[in-house]
XYZ file of C-alpha atoms in Angstrom:
229
model
C 0.000 0.000 0.000
C 1.192 3.507 -0.780
C 2.023 5.439 2.375
C 1.274 9.131 1.905
C 3.763 10.354 4.474
C 6.078 9.068 7.141
C 7.169 12.443 8.464
C 7.799 12.192 12.235
C 7.436 8.427 11.711
C 3.772 9.134 11.030
C 2.381 6.590 8.584
C -0.603 8.237 6.917
C -2.867 5.820 5.066
C -5.556 8.272 3.931
C -5.977 12.023 4.119
C -8.664 14.408 2.890
C -10.366 17.587 4.095
C -12.499 15.748 6.636
C -10.591 12.716 7.933
C -7.038 11.510 8.366
C -6.151 7.841 8.901
C -2.893 6.759 10.541
C -1.127 3.415 10.966
C -0.415 3.377 14.704
C 2.863 1.961 15.975
C 3.500 -0.075 19.115
C 3.606 2.208 22.160
C 1.699 5.127 20.651
C -1.228 6.305 22.742
C -4.111 7.647 20.685
C -5.263 10.252 23.219
C -3.551 11.847 26.229
C -3.716 9.880 29.484
C -2.282 9.890 33.011
C 1.176 8.859 31.727
C 1.632 12.344 30.304
C 3.231 10.829 27.188
C 2.696 12.688 23.945
C -0.375 11.227 22.222
C -0.735 10.384 18.553
C -3.484 13.026 18.295
C -0.916 15.747 19.102
C 1.557 14.376 16.542
C -1.152 14.426 13.862
C -2.150 17.987 14.810
C 1.465 19.118 14.433
C 1.672 17.397 11.043
C -1.502 19.159 9.801
C -0.383 22.527 11.187
C 2.987 22.281 9.434
C 1.709 20.830 6.146
C -1.086 23.355 5.656
C 0.647 26.251 7.410
C -2.334 26.707 9.727
C -2.310 29.508 12.281
C -3.709 28.861 15.767
C -5.086 25.599 17.071
C -5.803 22.699 14.727
C -9.104 20.856 15.153
C -8.723 17.100 15.428
C -11.415 14.784 16.745
C -10.614 11.408 18.309
C -13.191 8.925 17.014
C -11.927 5.630 18.466
C -8.877 4.188 20.175
C -6.491 1.256 19.963
C -4.758 -0.260 22.967
C -1.230 1.049 23.449
C 0.567 -2.260 22.669
C -1.411 -2.848 19.447
C -0.794 -1.476 15.955
C -2.873 -0.510 12.952
C -5.639 1.770 11.732
C -6.708 4.837 13.688
C -9.109 7.380 12.163
C -9.200 11.029 13.237
C -11.713 13.684 12.186
C -10.489 16.999 10.779
C -13.888 18.715 10.999
C -16.676 18.706 13.591
C -19.125 17.482 10.927
C -16.912 14.478 10.182
C -16.453 13.804 13.911
C -20.179 13.611 14.689
C -20.914 11.467 11.622
C -17.971 9.109 12.214
C -18.977 8.766 15.870
C -22.413 7.659 14.658
C -20.923 5.120 12.240
C -18.794 3.587 14.992
C -21.511 3.578 17.656
C -24.080 2.112 15.241
C -21.555 -0.540 14.116
C -21.745 0.652 10.526
C -18.045 0.039 10.025
C -16.397 -3.294 9.225
C -13.233 -3.907 11.261
C -10.776 -6.684 10.514
C -7.852 -7.502 12.793
C -4.893 -9.826 12.475
C -3.477 -11.599 15.516
C -0.598 -14.011 16.058
C -1.181 -16.571 18.802
C 1.065 -19.176 20.417
C -1.483 -21.978 20.770
C -3.391 -22.903 17.631
C -7.181 -22.776 18.219
C -8.919 -26.171 18.115
C -11.085 -25.057 15.179
C -9.820 -23.514 11.923
C -12.647 -20.964 12.067
C -15.321 -20.217 14.640
C -17.577 -17.616 16.170
C -16.735 -16.739 19.763
C -19.438 -15.423 22.085
C -18.625 -14.438 25.657
C -19.765 -12.039 28.347
C -16.942 -9.645 29.194
C -16.604 -8.116 32.617
C -14.163 -5.265 33.008
C -11.866 -4.901 36.013
C -11.024 -1.207 36.333
C -8.338 -1.830 38.982
C -5.996 -3.826 36.772
C -7.423 -2.629 33.421
C -8.401 -6.067 32.120
C -11.567 -7.785 30.957
C -12.493 -11.364 31.812
C -14.479 -13.486 29.368
C -17.299 -15.603 30.817
C -19.362 -18.183 28.940
C -22.522 -17.130 30.795
C -23.791 -13.694 31.720
C -22.510 -12.364 35.049
C -23.376 -9.080 36.799
C -22.050 -5.988 34.955
C -20.880 -8.058 31.983
C -21.407 -7.158 28.316
C -22.024 -9.469 25.371
C -18.943 -9.821 23.148
C -18.909 -11.527 19.779
C -16.338 -12.061 17.034
C -15.428 -14.591 14.410
C -11.944 -15.761 13.487
C -10.252 -17.914 10.896
C -6.710 -19.251 10.642
C -4.894 -17.496 7.790
C -1.377 -18.897 8.223
C 0.419 -21.489 10.309
C 3.979 -20.533 11.195
C 6.650 -22.693 12.809
C 5.729 -21.815 16.391
C 2.695 -19.581 15.984
C -0.644 -19.270 14.210
C -1.957 -16.145 12.455
C -5.669 -15.398 12.703
C -7.980 -12.980 10.912
C -10.678 -11.599 13.191
C -13.906 -9.779 12.420
C -15.464 -7.929 15.323
C -19.233 -7.890 15.850
C -19.036 -5.835 19.055
C -16.464 -3.406 20.378
C -15.705 -4.214 24.004
C -12.714 -3.330 26.197
C -9.781 -5.654 25.308
C -12.303 -7.878 23.532
C -10.031 -9.765 21.133
C -7.320 -10.166 23.755
C -9.740 -11.532 26.378
C -11.708 -13.798 24.040
C -8.649 -15.417 22.449
C -7.152 -15.927 25.903
C -10.408 -17.587 27.009
C -10.051 -20.286 24.322
C -6.430 -20.931 25.308
C -4.843 -18.922 22.476
C -3.413 -15.734 24.027
C -1.865 -13.219 21.637
C 1.925 -13.307 21.303
C 3.498 -10.884 23.792
C 0.274 -10.286 25.733
C 1.430 -11.017 29.293
C -1.767 -9.493 30.674
C -3.802 -12.234 29.016
C -1.617 -15.286 29.478
C 1.289 -15.082 27.006
C 4.412 -16.703 28.442
C 6.782 -13.899 27.485
C 6.708 -10.289 26.366
C 7.791 -8.961 22.975
C 11.086 -7.019 22.876
C 9.268 -3.793 21.919
C 6.643 -4.170 24.652
C 3.889 -4.597 22.070
C 1.588 -7.476 21.280
C 0.907 -9.168 17.940
C -2.516 -7.624 17.379
C -2.967 -5.373 14.344
C -6.014 -3.402 13.175
C -5.601 -4.522 9.575
C -8.603 -3.274 7.618
C -11.471 -0.807 7.988
C -14.414 -0.376 5.625
C -16.845 2.530 6.025
C -18.856 5.142 4.148
C -17.095 8.518 4.035
C -18.894 10.910 6.426
C -19.174 13.705 3.836
C -18.591 12.401 0.299
C -20.568 9.183 1.047
C -18.141 7.112 -1.022
C -17.144 3.655 0.178
C -13.706 3.737 1.793
C -11.549 0.667 2.355
C -8.297 1.149 4.247
C -5.657 -1.533 4.782
C -2.732 -0.998 7.136
C 0.635 -2.690 6.480
C 1.831 -4.798 9.414
C 4.934 -3.708 11.338
C 8.255 -4.532 9.660
C 9.109 -7.376 12.025
C 10.119 -11.019 11.520
C 6.894 -12.754 12.484
C 4.587 -10.212 10.865
C 6.681 -10.431 7.710
C 6.184 -14.199 7.716
C 2.394 -13.675 7.876
């Protein structure tokens, strides 16, 4: 895929007057948090300000987030109109999200639908997947298929039906296939870069203003195992 810009190590996958789509790297935080680390939203604002020579503050709306150790597609809104319409698309599940994950233990089935009830633990920032509904849990659903078997790992393609906290990480862990590097959910060791092998690979949606169908695919990180996938 053609990368429009990698200034400041910013991989821009799509850019127009209303939205800008970035391929997030391991460790980037999408929006400011208690760590005080510089968020991706600020980096994108600086890029827009410099590229278009904009005076004053740059408007940039955060539509959705990706966990810090994951990589892949993040969409930002450049106008308030785009922000409200994209928020609607995401909340109404009118987007199609595809993820890739690399797991240590091959799932027992080559493809399956996983349905759990996820309960979030705010104290340690995790979600636990239950087979039956428990108090304060939320229904979580996805389907996966094996796309490649590597020497020691298995690559999966995942389509999300719901968007819960740590959903893919918790559901794959619940079937005994934690994501490579994901210590929080049962991986036996961390990755050298502190990330996990979960990548927001593809996003399909209707453009909030032009109404054209947009399909965005994010290249995986340039790393041995991802390159093998």
